[in-house]
């Protein structure tokens, strides 16, 4: 079933929308959740919660790209669950590694400045991503949006593992420079 | 959690709001298969071997005075053998001559942490041609996403009446035709043009006038993006959100005051979004209704250009 039809089912409050979402995007959403949580049971729960969130969001929402809309919901739910698990010192996985890497991007602080607002940080990140060559941007997003492993990214784009690592290393360096230039405090 | 990790988590969470087009691009990026040099070598060796065999066979048969029919059969056998070998070896061969630098990509950098420019640049040279193909494929996929129907030429879509007459002719400078589709069942045509990394997609559909709600242009709060901050889902009032996402302007409203109204309406929907990078062209989306009862036409614009360029493109059709 096409996205438009699935969205129409949500709008019609037809529960078939959930079934069709699961059929079309269940695997996709599960993959996103699993990369973050590294636990199938937790990933399944996040995916189920995704359909509930989507049900509440449509209407009035009518996303242009349903896959990305659902994927973003799943990602946010997964991050929240991960934070909860982390507080209880449970779980592991690729996200821990990804966070260690992103810690390199945290700019040096000027203690007199206030931390940037979330919306502003989102805007700046978008601005930064648009400055990147397509390949570097894709690799960055696969690593830090989808939390994919280096090997998965290398296979996806037909790159060598070290080329992926080099690309990410440079992009993280650029991000740090960009955030420092913008005077960002996190 | 360590302080830096907490701050890194903020970055990770902020990435949830990344622009959809960037995510879609990394989703649609075709898998790039690197064909190792040794596989390319095997293919060439096989082809050369067959050519040699073919040449020897041809000469032998010619001098042996073999009939034309048996010669034809021999040629068919050779063709079948070539097909078989092609299936067994590399599936694709790039036309960009990347094989010359394939060895350079094979060496690569030894450590991920080293700022080693030479192998990376060699690798980039190999993938440069592939990225050109990828950009073309990306543009075509961007034009073709969600578009139904059969692919047609520009001439065919413009001649597909009556909708073809509503496809703009005065595209912004530098735009070239990319692709087009016609869906006879849905009475809809989609055309895509591109200018480097910028693109314009126009969809024209036959609609029933009474089935389309156009915005009240005296209520800018229902369509003017300049009045709200991103993310719109959080700033646009819920009662307007559905219309705001996809406003439809009546062409008769737009052409008021010698077209200045239309320009203002386009300015309210086509904005720069402060994107720095490979293209800073303003972008936006809106629809225009050409009312004519059951033969009304809905034109949907989605793409990049200055508001002046976009409005000129639309207005030139009705001036």
Coordinates of C-alpha atoms in Angstrom, one line a residue:
Chain A
X1 CA 0.0 0.0 0.0
X2 CA 1.3 3.4 -0.9
X3 CA 2.1 6.1 1.7
X4 CA -0.8 8.3 0.7
X5 CA -3.3 5.5 1.2
X6 CA -1.8 4.6 4.6
X7 CA -2.1 8.3 5.7
X8 CA -5.6 8.4 4.4
X9 CA -6.4 5.4 6.7
X10 CA -5.0 7.3 9.7
X11 CA -7.2 10.3 8.7
X12 CA -10.2 8.0 8.4
X13 CA -9.3 6.6 11.9
X14 CA -9.3 3.2 10.3
X15 CA -7.1 0.8 12.4
X16 CA -6.0 -0.9 9.2
X17 CA -3.5 2.1 9.2
X18 CA -1.6 0.4 12.0
X19 CA -1.5 -2.9 10.2
X20 CA -0.3 -1.3 7.0
X21 CA 2.3 0.7 8.8
X22 CA 3.6 -2.4 10.4
X23 CA 3.7 -4.2 7.1
X24 CA 5.4 -1.4 5.2
X25 CA 7.7 0.0 7.9
X26 CA 7.8 -2.3 10.8
X27 CA 11.2 -3.7 9.8
X28 CA 12.6 -0.3 9.1
X29 CA 11.5 1.1 12.4
X30 CA 12.7 -2.0 14.2
X31 CA 16.1 -1.6 12.7
X32 CA 16.3 2.0 13.9
X33 CA 15.3 1.1 17.4
X34 CA 17.5 -2.0 17.6
X35 CA 20.6 0.0 16.5
X36 CA 20.0 2.3 19.5
X37 CA 18.8 -0.2 22.1
X38 CA 20.5 -3.4 21.1
X39 CA 17.6 -5.3 22.5
X40 CA 14.9 -6.9 20.3
X41 CA 12.2 -6.7 23.0
X42 CA 12.8 -3.1 23.8
X43 CA 13.0 -2.4 20.0
X44 CA 9.6 -4.1 19.5
X45 CA 8.1 -2.0 22.3
X46 CA 9.4 1.2 20.7
X47 CA 8.0 0.2 17.4
X48 CA 4.6 -0.5 18.9
X49 CA 4.7 2.9 20.7
X50 CA 5.5 4.4 17.3
X51 CA 2.2 3.4 15.8
X52 CA 0.4 4.9 18.8
X53 CA 2.3 8.2 18.4
X54 CA 1.5 8.1 14.7
X55 CA -2.1 7.5 15.4
X56 CA -2.2 10.6 17.6
X57 CA -0.3 12.7 15.1
X58 CA -2.4 12.0 12.1
X59 CA -4.6 13.9 11.7
X60 CA -3.7 16.8 11.7
X61 CA -0.3 15.8 10.4
X62 CA 0.1 14.7 6.8
X63 CA 3.8 13.9 6.4
X64 CA 5.4 14.2 3.0
X65 CA 7.6 11.2 3.7
X66 CA 5.9 8.7 5.9
X67 CA 9.0 6.5 6.3
X68 CA 11.0 9.4 7.7
X69 CA 8.1 10.6 9.8
X70 CA 7.7 7.1 11.5
X71 CA 11.4 6.6 11.7
X72 CA 11.9 9.9 13.5
X73 CA 9.2 8.9 16.0
X74 CA 10.9 5.6 16.6
X75 CA 14.3 7.2 17.0
X76 CA 13.1 9.6 19.6
X77 CA 11.3 6.9 21.5
X78 CA 14.4 4.7 21.4
X79 CA 16.6 7.5 22.6
X80 CA 14.3 8.2 25.6
X81 CA 14.2 4.5 26.4
X82 CA 18.0 4.3 26.1
X83 CA 18.4 7.2 28.6
X84 CA 16.1 5.3 31.0
X85 CA 18.1 2.1 30.7
X86 CA 21.4 4.0 31.0
X87 CA 20.2 5.5 34.3
X88 CA 19.6 2.0 35.5
X89 CA 23.0 1.0 34.1
X90 CA 21.5 -1.6 31.7
X91 CA 22.2 -2.3 28.1
X92 CA 25.0 -1.4 25.8
X93 CA 25.5 -1.3 22.1
X94 CA 26.5 1.0 19.3
X95 CA 24.9 4.1 20.8
X96 CA 27.5 4.2 23.6
X97 CA 30.3 4.2 21.0
X98 CA 28.5 6.8 18.9
X99 CA 28.2 9.1 21.9
X100 CA 31.8 8.8 22.7
X101 CA 32.6 9.8 19.2
X102 CA 30.2 12.8 19.3
X103 CA 31.8 13.9 22.5
X104 CA 34.7 15.0 20.4
X105 CA 32.4 17.6 18.7
X106 CA 31.5 19.3 22.0
X107 CA 33.1 22.7 21.8
X108 CA 35.1 24.2 24.5
X109 CA 33.1 26.2 26.9
X110 CA 32.9 29.8 27.7
X111 CA 31.5 29.6 31.1
X112 CA 29.8 33.0 30.9
X113 CA 27.5 31.8 28.0
X114 CA 24.2 30.1 28.4
X115 CA 23.6 26.7 26.8
X116 CA 22.1 26.8 23.4
X117 CA 18.3 26.2 23.0
X118 CA 17.3 22.9 21.4
X119 CA 15.6 24.6 18.4
X120 CA 18.7 26.7 17.7
X121 CA 21.0 23.6 18.0
X122 CA 18.7 21.8 15.5
X123 CA 18.9 24.7 13.1
X124 CA 22.6 24.9 13.3
X125 CA 23.1 21.2 12.8
X126 CA 20.9 21.4 9.7
X127 CA 23.0 24.3 8.5
X128 CA 26.2 22.4 9.1
X129 CA 24.9 19.3 7.4
X130 CA 24.0 21.2 4.3
X131 CA 27.7 22.4 4.0
X132 CA 28.9 18.8 3.7
X133 CA 29.5 16.9 0.5
X134 CA 26.7 14.4 -0.1
X135 CA 28.8 11.4 0.7
X136 CA 30.2 12.7 4.0
X137 CA 26.7 13.9 5.0
X138 CA 25.2 10.5 4.2
X139 CA 27.9 8.7 6.2
X140 CA 27.4 11.0 9.1
X141 CA 23.7 10.5 9.2
X142 CA 24.0 6.8 8.9
X143 CA 26.3 6.8 11.9
X144 CA 24.6 9.3 14.2
X145 CA 21.0 9.2 13.0
X146 CA 20.6 5.5 12.3
X147 CA 23.5 4.5 14.7
X148 CA 24.7 2.0 12.1
X149 CA 28.0 0.2 12.6
X150 CA 31.0 1.2 10.5
X151 CA 30.8 -2.1 8.6
X152 CA 27.2 -1.6 7.7
X153 CA 27.9 1.9 6.4
X154 CA 30.9 0.7 4.4
X155 CA 28.9 -2.1 2.8
X156 CA 26.0 0.2 2.1
X157 CA 28.1 2.7 0.1
X158 CA 30.7 0.3 -1.2
X159 CA 33.4 2.0 0.8
X160 CA 36.4 0.7 2.7
X161 CA 36.0 0.6 6.5
X162 CA 38.9 3.0 7.0
X163 CA 37.4 5.4 4.5
X164 CA 34.2 5.5 6.6
X165 CA 36.2 6.1 9.7
X166 CA 38.3 8.8 8.1
X167 CA 35.1 10.5 6.7
X168 CA 33.5 10.5 10.2
X169 CA 36.7 11.7 11.9
X170 CA 36.9 14.7 9.6
X171 CA 33.3 15.5 9.7
X172 CA 33.3 15.4 13.5
X173 CA 36.3 17.8 13.4
X174 CA 34.4 20.1 11.1
X175 CA 31.4 20.0 13.3
X176 CA 33.4 21.0 16.4
X177 CA 35.0 23.9 14.5
X178 CA 31.6 24.9 13.2
X179 CA 30.0 24.9 16.7
X180 CA 32.9 26.8 18.2
X181 CA 32.7 29.4 15.4
X182 CA 29.0 29.8 16.2
X183 CA 29.9 30.3 19.8
X184 CA 27.8 27.3 20.9
X185 CA 27.7 26.1 24.4
X186 CA 25.8 22.8 24.9
Chain B
X1 CA 26.8 10.1 32.8
X2 CA 29.9 12.0 32.0
X3 CA 29.2 15.7 31.2
X4 CA 30.6 15.5 27.7
X5 CA 28.5 12.5 27.0
X6 CA 25.4 14.3 28.1
X7 CA 26.3 17.1 25.8
X8 CA 27.0 14.7 23.0
X9 CA 23.5 13.2 23.7
X10 CA 22.1 16.7 23.0
X11 CA 23.7 16.7 19.6
X12 CA 22.3 13.2 18.9
X13 CA 18.8 14.2 20.0
X14 CA 19.0 17.4 17.9
X15 CA 19.7 15.3 14.9
X16 CA 16.1 14.0 15.1
X17 CA 15.1 17.3 13.5
X18 CA 17.5 17.0 10.5
X19 CA 16.0 18.1 7.2
X20 CA 13.9 15.3 5.6
X21 CA 15.6 15.8 2.2
X22 CA 19.0 15.0 3.8
X23 CA 17.6 11.8 5.4
X24 CA 15.8 10.9 2.2
X25 CA 19.1 11.3 0.3
X26 CA 21.0 9.0 2.5
X27 CA 18.1 6.5 2.4
X28 CA 18.0 6.5 -1.4
X29 CA 21.7 6.5 -2.0
X30 CA 22.2 3.5 -4.3
X31 CA 24.6 0.9 -3.0
X32 CA 28.0 1.5 -4.6
X33 CA 29.6 -1.7 -5.4
X34 CA 33.4 -1.4 -5.8
X35 CA 34.5 -3.8 -8.4
X36 CA 38.0 -5.0 -7.4
X37 CA 40.6 -4.7 -10.0
X38 CA 41.2 -8.4 -10.0
X39 CA 37.6 -9.0 -11.1
X40 CA 37.8 -6.4 -13.8
X41 CA 41.0 -8.1 -15.0
X42 CA 39.2 -11.4 -15.2
X43 CA 36.4 -10.0 -17.3
X44 CA 38.9 -8.4 -19.7
X45 CA 40.9 -11.5 -19.9
X46 CA 37.8 -13.6 -20.7
X47 CA 36.8 -11.1 -23.5
X48 CA 40.2 -11.1 -25.0
X49 CA 40.4 -14.8 -24.9
X50 CA 37.1 -15.1 -26.7
X51 CA 38.1 -12.6 -29.3
X52 CA 41.2 -14.6 -29.9
X53 CA 39.3 -17.8 -30.2
X54 CA 36.7 -16.1 -32.5
X55 CA 39.4 -14.7 -34.7
X56 CA 41.1 -18.1 -35.0
X57 CA 37.9 -19.9 -35.7
X58 CA 36.8 -17.4 -38.3
X59 CA 40.1 -17.7 -40.2
X60 CA 40.0 -21.5 -39.9
X61 CA 36.5 -21.7 -41.1
X62 CA 37.1 -19.3 -43.9
X63 CA 40.1 -21.2 -45.2
X64 CA 38.2 -24.5 -44.8
X65 CA 35.4 -23.3 -47.1
X66 CA 32.6 -23.8 -44.5
X67 CA 29.1 -22.9 -45.6
X68 CA 27.3 -19.8 -44.5
X69 CA 24.8 -21.7 -42.4
X70 CA 27.3 -23.6 -40.3
X71 CA 29.2 -20.4 -39.9
X72 CA 26.1 -18.7 -38.5
X73 CA 25.7 -21.6 -36.0
X74 CA 29.3 -21.2 -34.9
X75 CA 28.8 -17.5 -34.3
X76 CA 25.7 -18.2 -32.3
X77 CA 27.6 -20.6 -30.1
X78 CA 30.3 -18.0 -29.5
X79 CA 27.6 -15.4 -28.6
X80 CA 26.1 -17.8 -26.1
X81 CA 29.6 -18.4 -24.6
X82 CA 30.2 -14.7 -24.3
X83 CA 26.8 -14.2 -22.5
X84 CA 27.7 -17.1 -20.1
X85 CA 31.0 -15.6 -19.2
X86 CA 29.4 -12.1 -18.7
X87 CA 27.0 -13.6 -16.3
X88 CA 29.7 -15.3 -14.3
X89 CA 31.9 -12.2 -14.0
X90 CA 31.4 -8.6 -12.7
X91 CA 27.8 -7.6 -13.0
X92 CA 28.4 -4.0 -14.0
X93 CA 31.2 -2.0 -15.5
X94 CA 31.4 1.7 -14.8
X95 CA 31.7 3.8 -17.9
X96 CA 33.7 6.5 -16.2
X97 CA 37.1 4.7 -16.5
X98 CA 37.3 4.3 -12.7
X99 CA 39.3 1.2 -13.2
X100 CA 42.5 3.2 -13.7
X101 CA 42.3 4.4 -10.1
X102 CA 40.8 1.3 -8.6
X103 CA 44.2 0.2 -7.2
X104 CA 44.5 3.6 -5.5
X105 CA 41.2 3.0 -3.7
X106 CA 42.2 -0.5 -2.7
X107 CA 45.2 0.8 -0.8
X108 CA 43.2 3.4 1.2
X109 CA 44.2 4.8 4.6
X110 CA 45.6 2.4 7.2
X111 CA 44.3 4.1 10.3
X112 CA 41.0 5.8 10.6
X113 CA 42.5 8.5 12.9
X114 CA 45.2 9.7 10.5
X115 CA 44.7 12.9 8.5
X116 CA 46.0 11.1 5.4
X117 CA 44.9 13.1 2.4
X118 CA 46.5 11.3 -0.5
X119 CA 44.7 7.9 -0.3
X120 CA 41.5 9.6 0.6
X121 CA 41.8 11.9 -2.4
X122 CA 42.6 9.0 -4.7
X123 CA 39.5 7.3 -3.3
X124 CA 37.6 10.4 -4.0
X125 CA 38.8 10.5 -7.6
X126 CA 37.5 7.0 -8.0
X127 CA 34.1 7.9 -6.5
X128 CA 33.8 11.3 -8.2
X129 CA 32.5 9.9 -11.4
X130 CA 30.2 7.6 -9.4
X131 CA 28.9 10.5 -7.4
X132 CA 28.0 12.3 -10.6
X133 CA 26.0 9.3 -11.6
X134 CA 24.6 9.2 -8.1
X135 CA 23.6 12.8 -8.3
X136 CA 21.8 12.2 -11.6
X137 CA 20.1 9.1 -10.2
X138 CA 19.3 11.1 -7.0
X139 CA 17.7 13.9 -9.0
X140 CA 15.7 11.4 -11.1
X141 CA 14.6 9.6 -8.0
X142 CA 13.7 12.9 -6.3
X143 CA 11.7 13.8 -9.4
X144 CA 10.1 10.4 -9.5
X145 CA 9.3 9.8 -5.9
X146 CA 5.6 9.5 -5.3
X147 CA 5.0 10.2 -9.0
X148 CA 2.7 7.7 -10.7
X149 CA 2.3 6.7 -14.3
X150 CA 4.5 6.1 -17.3
X151 CA 7.6 8.0 -18.1
X152 CA 7.4 10.3 -21.1
X153 CA 9.4 12.9 -22.9
X154 CA 9.0 16.6 -22.3
X155 CA 7.4 17.0 -25.7
X156 CA 4.9 14.2 -24.9
X157 CA 3.9 15.7 -21.6
X158 CA 3.4 19.2 -23.0
X159 CA 1.3 17.7 -25.8
X160 CA -0.9 15.8 -23.4
X161 CA -3.9 18.0 -23.4
X162 CA -5.5 19.7 -21.7
X163 CA -3.1 19.4 -18.7
X164 CA 0.0 19.9 -20.9
X165 CA -1.0 23.4 -21.6
X166 CA -0.7 24.3 -17.9
X167 CA 2.9 23.2 -17.6
X168 CA 5.1 26.3 -17.3
X169 CA 7.4 27.2 -20.2
X170 CA 9.4 30.0 -18.6
X171 CA 11.6 28.0 -16.2
X172 CA 14.1 29.9 -14.1
X173 CA 17.4 30.4 -15.9
X174 CA 19.6 27.4 -16.0
X175 CA 16.9 24.7 -15.4
X176 CA 16.9 21.8 -17.8
X177 CA 14.3 19.1 -18.2
X178 CA 14.9 16.0 -16.1
X179 CA 12.0 13.7 -16.3
X180 CA 8.2 13.5 -16.7
X181 CA 5.4 11.1 -16.0
X182 CA 1.8 10.9 -17.1
X183 CA -0.9 9.1 -15.2
X184 CA -3.9 8.7 -17.4
X185 CA -6.0 7.1 -14.7
X186 CA -5.4 9.8 -12.1
X187 CA -5.5 12.5 -14.9
X188 CA -2.2 13.9 -13.6
X189 CA 1.2 14.7 -15.0
X190 CA 4.5 15.4 -13.2
X191 CA 7.5 17.1 -14.7
X192 CA 10.9 17.7 -13.1
X193 CA 13.6 20.1 -14.0
X194 CA 17.0 20.5 -12.4
X195 CA 19.8 23.1 -12.2
X196 CA 22.8 21.5 -10.5
X197 CA 21.6 20.5 -7.0
X198 CA 18.4 22.6 -7.4
X199 CA 15.2 21.1 -8.7
X200 CA 11.7 22.0 -9.5
X201 CA 8.8 19.5 -9.6
X202 CA 5.5 20.5 -11.1
X203 CA 2.4 18.3 -10.9
X204 CA -0.7 19.2 -12.8
X205 CA -4.0 17.4 -12.1
X206 CA -7.5 17.6 -13.4
X207 CA -9.8 18.4 -10.5
X208 CA -13.4 19.3 -9.7
X209 CA -13.3 23.0 -8.6
X210 CA -15.8 22.4 -5.8
X211 CA -13.6 19.7 -4.3
X212 CA -10.6 22.1 -3.8
X213 CA -10.5 24.6 -1.0
X214 CA -8.4 27.6 -1.8
X215 CA -6.9 29.8 1.0
X216 CA -8.3 33.2 1.9
X217 CA -5.4 35.4 0.9
X218 CA -6.5 37.9 3.5
X219 CA -5.7 35.4 6.2
X220 CA -1.9 35.0 5.9
X221 CA -1.8 33.1 9.2
X222 CA -3.1 30.1 7.2
X223 CA -0.3 30.0 4.7
X224 CA 2.5 32.6 5.3
X225 CA 5.6 30.7 6.5
X226 CA 7.3 34.0 7.4
X227 CA 4.9 34.3 10.4
X228 CA 6.1 31.2 12.1
X229 CA 9.3 29.6 13.3
X230 CA 10.5 26.1 12.5
X231 CA 9.4 23.5 13.5
X232 CA 6.0 24.5 12.1
X233 CA 4.3 21.6 13.8
X234 CA 4.9 23.4 17.1
X235 CA 4.3 27.0 16.1
X236 CA 1.4 26.9 13.6
X237 CA -2.0 26.8 15.3
X238 CA -3.6 23.4 15.0
X239 CA -6.7 24.8 13.2
X240 CA -4.5 26.0 10.4
X241 CA -1.9 23.3 10.2
X242 CA -3.5 21.1 7.6
X243 CA -4.0 24.1 5.2
X244 CA -0.6 25.5 6.1
X245 CA 1.2 22.4 5.0
X246 CA -0.3 22.5 1.5
X247 CA -2.1 25.8 0.7
X248 CA -3.9 26.2 -2.6
X249 CA -4.1 29.7 -4.1
X250 CA -6.7 30.7 -6.6
X251 CA -4.9 32.0 -9.8
X252 CA -7.5 34.7 -10.0
X253 CA -6.4 36.0 -6.6
X254 CA -2.8 35.8 -7.5
X255 CA -3.1 37.8 -10.7
X256 CA -4.6 40.8 -8.8
X257 CA -2.9 44.1 -8.9
X258 CA -0.9 43.3 -12.0
X259 CA 0.6 40.2 -10.5
X260 CA 2.1 41.9 -7.4
X261 CA -0.3 39.9 -5.2
X262 CA 0.9 36.6 -6.6
X263 CA 4.5 37.6 -6.0
X264 CA 3.8 38.3 -2.4
X265 CA 2.0 35.0 -2.0
X266 CA 5.0 33.2 -3.5
X267 CA 7.3 35.1 -1.2
X268 CA 5.3 33.8 1.7
X269 CA 6.0 30.2 0.6
X270 CA 9.4 30.2 -1.0
X271 CA 12.0 31.1 1.5
X272 CA 15.8 30.8 1.9
X273 CA 15.6 28.8 5.2
X274 CA 19.1 30.1 5.9
X275 CA 20.6 27.0 4.5
X276 CA 24.3 27.4 3.8
X277 CA 26.1 24.8 1.7
X278 CA 26.0 23.4 -1.8
X279 CA 22.9 25.4 -2.6
X280 CA 21.3 28.4 -0.8
X281 CA 18.5 28.8 -3.3
X282 CA 15.2 29.5 -1.6
X283 CA 12.8 26.5 -1.6
X284 CA 9.1 26.0 -1.0
X285 CA 5.9 24.3 -1.9
X286 CA 2.4 25.5 -2.7
X287 CA -0.4 24.8 -5.2
X288 CA -2.4 26.9 -7.7
X289 CA -5.9 26.3 -8.8
X290 CA -7.0 27.3 -12.3
X291 CA -10.8 27.1 -11.7
X292 CA -13.0 25.9 -14.5
X293 CA -15.7 23.7 -13.0
X294 CA -15.1 20.1 -13.6
X295 CA -12.2 20.9 -15.9
X296 CA -10.2 22.8 -13.2
X297 CA -6.5 22.3 -13.0
X298 CA -4.5 22.1 -9.9
X299 CA -0.8 22.9 -10.3
X300 CA 1.5 21.9 -7.4
X301 CA 4.9 23.5 -7.2
X302 CA 7.7 22.0 -5.1
X303 CA 11.2 23.2 -5.6
X304 CA 13.9 25.8 -5.5
X305 CA 14.2 29.3 -7.0
X306 CA 13.9 32.9 -6.0
X307 CA 10.2 34.0 -5.5
X308 CA 10.6 36.3 -8.5
X309 CA 11.7 33.4 -10.7
X310 CA 8.9 31.1 -9.5
X311 CA 6.2 33.7 -9.8
X312 CA 7.4 34.8 -13.3
X313 CA 7.2 31.1 -14.3
X314 CA 3.6 30.8 -13.2
X315 CA 2.4 34.3 -14.1
X316 CA 3.8 34.1 -17.6
X317 CA 1.3 31.4 -18.3
X318 CA -1.7 33.7 -17.7
X319 CA -0.4 37.1 -18.7

